[in-house]
mmCIF file of C-alpha atoms in Angstrom:
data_model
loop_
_atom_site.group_PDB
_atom_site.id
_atom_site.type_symbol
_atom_site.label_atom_id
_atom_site.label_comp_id
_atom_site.label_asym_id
_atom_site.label_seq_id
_atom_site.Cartn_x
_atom_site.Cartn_y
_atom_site.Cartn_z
ATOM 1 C CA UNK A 91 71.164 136.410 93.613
ATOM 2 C CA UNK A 92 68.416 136.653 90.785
ATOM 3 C CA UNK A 93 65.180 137.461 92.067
ATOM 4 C CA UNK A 94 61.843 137.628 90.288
ATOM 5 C CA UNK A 95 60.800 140.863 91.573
ATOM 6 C CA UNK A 96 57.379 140.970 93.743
ATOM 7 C CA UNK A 97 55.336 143.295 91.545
ATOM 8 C CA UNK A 98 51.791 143.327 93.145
ATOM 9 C CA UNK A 99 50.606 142.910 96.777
ATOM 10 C CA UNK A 100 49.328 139.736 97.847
ATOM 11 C CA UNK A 101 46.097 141.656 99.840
ATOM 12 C CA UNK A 102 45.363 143.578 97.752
ATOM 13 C CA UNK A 103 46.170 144.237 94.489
ATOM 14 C CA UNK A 104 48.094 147.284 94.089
ATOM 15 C CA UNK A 105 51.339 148.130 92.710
ATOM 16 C CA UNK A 106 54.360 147.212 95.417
ATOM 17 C CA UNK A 107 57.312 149.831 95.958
ATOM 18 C CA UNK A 108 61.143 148.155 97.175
ATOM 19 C CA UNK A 109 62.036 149.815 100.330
ATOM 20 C CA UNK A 110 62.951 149.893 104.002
ATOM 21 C CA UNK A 111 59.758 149.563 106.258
ATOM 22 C CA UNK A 112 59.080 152.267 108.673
ATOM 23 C CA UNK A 113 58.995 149.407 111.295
ATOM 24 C CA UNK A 114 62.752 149.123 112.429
ATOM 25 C CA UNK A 115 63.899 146.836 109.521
ATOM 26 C CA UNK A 116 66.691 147.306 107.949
ATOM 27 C CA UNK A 117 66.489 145.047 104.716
ATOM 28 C CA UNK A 118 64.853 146.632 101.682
ATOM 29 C CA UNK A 119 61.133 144.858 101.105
ATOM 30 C CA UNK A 120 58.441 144.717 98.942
ATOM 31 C CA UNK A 121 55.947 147.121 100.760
ATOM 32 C CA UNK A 122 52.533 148.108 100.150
ATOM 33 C CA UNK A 123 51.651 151.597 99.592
ATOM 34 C CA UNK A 124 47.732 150.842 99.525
ATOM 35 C CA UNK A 125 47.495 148.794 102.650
ATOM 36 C CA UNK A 126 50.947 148.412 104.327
ATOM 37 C CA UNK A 127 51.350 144.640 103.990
ATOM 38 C CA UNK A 128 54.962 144.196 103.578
ATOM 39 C CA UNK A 129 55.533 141.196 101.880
ATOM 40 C CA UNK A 130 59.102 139.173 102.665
ATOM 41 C CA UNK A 131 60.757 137.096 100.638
ATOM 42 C CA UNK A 132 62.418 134.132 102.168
ATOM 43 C CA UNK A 133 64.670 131.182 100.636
ATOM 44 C CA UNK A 134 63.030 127.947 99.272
ATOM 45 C CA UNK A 135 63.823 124.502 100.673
ATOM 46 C CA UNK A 136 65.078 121.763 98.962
ATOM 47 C CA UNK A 137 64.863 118.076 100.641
ATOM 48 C CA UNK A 138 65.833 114.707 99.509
ATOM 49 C CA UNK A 139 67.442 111.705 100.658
ATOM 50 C CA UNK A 140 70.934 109.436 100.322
ATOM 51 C CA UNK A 141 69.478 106.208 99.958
ATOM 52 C CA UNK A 142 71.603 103.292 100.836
ATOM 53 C CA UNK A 143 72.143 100.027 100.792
ATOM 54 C CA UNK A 144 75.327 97.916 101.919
ATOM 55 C CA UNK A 145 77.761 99.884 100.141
ATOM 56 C CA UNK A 146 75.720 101.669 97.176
ATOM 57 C CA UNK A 147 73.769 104.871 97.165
ATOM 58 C CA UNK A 148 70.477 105.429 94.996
ATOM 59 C CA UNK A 149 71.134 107.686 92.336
ATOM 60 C CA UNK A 150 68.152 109.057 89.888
ATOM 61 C CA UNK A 151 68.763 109.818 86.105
ATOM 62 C CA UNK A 152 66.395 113.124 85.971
ATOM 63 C CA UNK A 153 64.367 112.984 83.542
ATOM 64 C CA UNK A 154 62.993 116.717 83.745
ATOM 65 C CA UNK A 155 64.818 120.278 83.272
ATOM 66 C CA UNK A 156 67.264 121.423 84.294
ATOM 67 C CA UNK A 157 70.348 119.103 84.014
ATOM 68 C CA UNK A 158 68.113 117.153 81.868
ATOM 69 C CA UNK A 159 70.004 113.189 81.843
ATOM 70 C CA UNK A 160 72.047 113.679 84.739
ATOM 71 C CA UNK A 161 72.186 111.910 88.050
ATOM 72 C CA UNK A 162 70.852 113.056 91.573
ATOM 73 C CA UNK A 163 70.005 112.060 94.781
ATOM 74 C CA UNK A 164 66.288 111.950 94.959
ATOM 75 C CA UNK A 165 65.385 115.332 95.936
ATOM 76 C CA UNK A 166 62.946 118.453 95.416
ATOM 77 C CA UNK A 167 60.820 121.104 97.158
ATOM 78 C CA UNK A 168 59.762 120.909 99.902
ATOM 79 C CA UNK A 169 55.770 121.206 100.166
ATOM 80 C CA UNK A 170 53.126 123.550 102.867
ATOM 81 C CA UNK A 171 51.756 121.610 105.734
ATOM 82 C CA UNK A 172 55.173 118.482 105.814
ATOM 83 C CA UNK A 173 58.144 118.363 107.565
ATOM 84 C CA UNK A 174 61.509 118.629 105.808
ATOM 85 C CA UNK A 175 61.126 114.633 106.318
ATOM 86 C CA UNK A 176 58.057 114.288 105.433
ATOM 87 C CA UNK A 177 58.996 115.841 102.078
ATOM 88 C CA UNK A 178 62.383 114.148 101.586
ATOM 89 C CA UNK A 179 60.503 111.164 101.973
ATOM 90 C CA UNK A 180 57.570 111.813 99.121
ATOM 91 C CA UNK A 181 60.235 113.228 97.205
ATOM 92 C CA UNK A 182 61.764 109.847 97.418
ATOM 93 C CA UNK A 183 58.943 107.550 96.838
ATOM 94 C CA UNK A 184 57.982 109.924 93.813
ATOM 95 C CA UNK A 185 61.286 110.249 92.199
ATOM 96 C CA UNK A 186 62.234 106.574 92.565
ATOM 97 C CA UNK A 187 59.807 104.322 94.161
ATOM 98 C CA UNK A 188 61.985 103.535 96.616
ATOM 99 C CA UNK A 189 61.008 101.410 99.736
ATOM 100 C CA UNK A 190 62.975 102.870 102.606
ATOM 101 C CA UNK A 191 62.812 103.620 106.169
ATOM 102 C CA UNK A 192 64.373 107.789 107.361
ATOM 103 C CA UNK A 193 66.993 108.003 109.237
ATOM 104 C CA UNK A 194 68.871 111.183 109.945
ATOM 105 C CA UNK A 195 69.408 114.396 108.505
ATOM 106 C CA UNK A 196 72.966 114.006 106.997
ATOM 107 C CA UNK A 197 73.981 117.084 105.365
ATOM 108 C CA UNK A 198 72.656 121.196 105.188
ATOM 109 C CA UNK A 199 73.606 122.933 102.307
ATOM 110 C CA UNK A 200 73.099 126.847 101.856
ATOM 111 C CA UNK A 201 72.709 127.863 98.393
ATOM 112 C CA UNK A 202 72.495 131.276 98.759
ATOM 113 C CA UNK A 203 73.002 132.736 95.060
ATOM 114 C CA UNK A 204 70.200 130.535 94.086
ATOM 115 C CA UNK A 205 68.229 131.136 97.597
ATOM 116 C CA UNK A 206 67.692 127.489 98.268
ATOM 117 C CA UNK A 207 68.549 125.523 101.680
ATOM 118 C CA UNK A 208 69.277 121.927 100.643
ATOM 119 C CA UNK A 209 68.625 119.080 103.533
ATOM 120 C CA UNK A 210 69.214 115.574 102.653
ATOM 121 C CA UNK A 211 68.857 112.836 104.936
ATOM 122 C CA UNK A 212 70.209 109.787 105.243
ATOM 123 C CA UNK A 213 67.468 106.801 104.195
ATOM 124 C CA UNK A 214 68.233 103.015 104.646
ATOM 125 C CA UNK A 215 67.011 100.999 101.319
ATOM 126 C CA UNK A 216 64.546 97.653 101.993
ATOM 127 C CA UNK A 217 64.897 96.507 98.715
ATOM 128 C CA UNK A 218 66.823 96.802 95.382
ATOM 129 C CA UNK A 219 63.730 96.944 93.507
ATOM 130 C CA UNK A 220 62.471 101.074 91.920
ATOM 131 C CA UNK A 221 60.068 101.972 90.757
ATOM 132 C CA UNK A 222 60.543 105.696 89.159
ATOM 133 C CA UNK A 223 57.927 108.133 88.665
ATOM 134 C CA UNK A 224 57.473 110.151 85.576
ATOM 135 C CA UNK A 225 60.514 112.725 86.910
ATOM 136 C CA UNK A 226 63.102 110.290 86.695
ATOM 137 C CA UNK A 227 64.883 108.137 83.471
ATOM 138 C CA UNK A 228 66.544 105.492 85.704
ATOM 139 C CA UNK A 229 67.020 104.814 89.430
ATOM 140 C CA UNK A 230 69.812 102.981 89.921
ATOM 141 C CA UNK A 231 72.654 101.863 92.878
ATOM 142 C CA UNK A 232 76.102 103.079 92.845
ATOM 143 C CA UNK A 233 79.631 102.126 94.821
ATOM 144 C CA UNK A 234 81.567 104.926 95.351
ATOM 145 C CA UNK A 235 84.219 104.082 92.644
ATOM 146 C CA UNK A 236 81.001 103.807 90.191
ATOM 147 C CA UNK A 237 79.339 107.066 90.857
ATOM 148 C CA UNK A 238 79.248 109.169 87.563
ATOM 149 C CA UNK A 239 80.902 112.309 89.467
ATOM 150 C CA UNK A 240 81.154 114.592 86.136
ATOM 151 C CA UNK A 241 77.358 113.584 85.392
ATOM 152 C CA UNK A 242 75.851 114.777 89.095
ATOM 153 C CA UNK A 243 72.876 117.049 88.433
ATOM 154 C CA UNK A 244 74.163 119.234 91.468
ATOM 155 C CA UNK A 245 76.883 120.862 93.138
ATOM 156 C CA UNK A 246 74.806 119.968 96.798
ATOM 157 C CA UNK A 247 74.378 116.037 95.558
ATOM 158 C CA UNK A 248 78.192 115.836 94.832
ATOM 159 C CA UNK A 249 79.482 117.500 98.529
ATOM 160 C CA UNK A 250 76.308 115.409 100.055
ATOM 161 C CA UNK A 251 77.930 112.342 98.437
ATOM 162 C CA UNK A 252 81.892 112.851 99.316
ATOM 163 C CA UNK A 253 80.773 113.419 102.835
ATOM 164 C CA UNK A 254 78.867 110.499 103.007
ATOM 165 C CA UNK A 255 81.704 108.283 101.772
ATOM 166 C CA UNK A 256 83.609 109.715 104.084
ATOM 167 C CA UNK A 257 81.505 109.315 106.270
ATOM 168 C CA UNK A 258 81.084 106.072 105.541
ATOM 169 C CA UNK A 259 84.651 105.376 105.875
ATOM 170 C CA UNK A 260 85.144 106.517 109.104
ATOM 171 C CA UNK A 261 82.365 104.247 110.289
ATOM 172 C CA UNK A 262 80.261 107.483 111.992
ATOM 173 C CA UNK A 263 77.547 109.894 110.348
ATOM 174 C CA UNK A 264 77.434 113.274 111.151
ATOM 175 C CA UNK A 265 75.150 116.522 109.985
ATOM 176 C CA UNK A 266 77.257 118.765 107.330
ATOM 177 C CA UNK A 267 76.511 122.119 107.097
ATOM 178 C CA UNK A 268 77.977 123.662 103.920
ATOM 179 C CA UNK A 269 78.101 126.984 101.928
ATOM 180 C CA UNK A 270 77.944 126.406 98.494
ATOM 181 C CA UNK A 271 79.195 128.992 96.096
#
């Protein structure tokens, strides 16, 4: 995994050093030689939603880098002080304007080369009107048979997808957790 290397501590200013910390860890850390803060560095999370409605998903045309013009759930960081939720839902009303009530978390995807934990939860649509914020080109519902599968933003929106046709299918939603490579 690529890393942008901690350089200077958070406390105080000095210069870091990489190593193991005298205190029993075993993982190499950004440590403080000035005033011992050791400073860990932890994955990001990514949360979105699978909008729905009858037999369509909510797909979002990004309109921001990277994957410039291709399609995605709507999805993105996860903010301090929410929920995963909490931010799946802005993330939904930002991206596409969306009116939707949560429902539950559908799939958990570990991107560990990237260090990102995707969560996506399944969102029931109110209405087939968007209204997309500046992130996103064109919000738009999708059958399964019309999703643009070689034009999905993601390698976590396409597996979130297939398993919720599936899904789907089967007439039962469960939680996915999957590894992606």
């Amino acid at each position: 995994m690529y890393r942008s290397p901690i350089k200077h501590c958070r406390n105080c200013g000095a210069a870091v050093a990489y190593r193991v910390p005298d205190d029993g860890d075993t993982r190499e850390r950004a440590v403080c030689p000035a005033c011992g803060t050791i400073h860990y560095e932890n994955p990001l999370n990514v949360v979105g939603t699978v909008p729905h409605w009858g037999d369509k998903v909510l797909l979002c045309k990004r309109n921001i880098e990277p994957r410039w013009g291709k399609w995605t759930l709507p999805a993105g960081f996860m903010e301090l002080n929410e929920t995963t939720a909490q931010g799946a839902a802005r993330e939904t009303d930002e991206e596409a304007g969306a009116q939707f009530e949560m429902e539950d978390l559908f799939s958990v995807m570990n991107v560990e080369r990237v260090g990102q934990v995707h969560l996506y939860y399944r969102a029931r649509l109110l209405s087939e009107q968007f209204h997309p914020g500046h992130e996103t080109i064109e919000a738009r519902l999708f059958t399964e048979a019309e999703i643009p599968w070689d034009d999905l933003a993601f390698r976590t929106v396409k597996e979130t997808l297939a398993c919720y046709f599936s899904d789907r299918r089967q007439g039962a939603y469960g939680i996915h957790v999957i590894d992606v490579a």
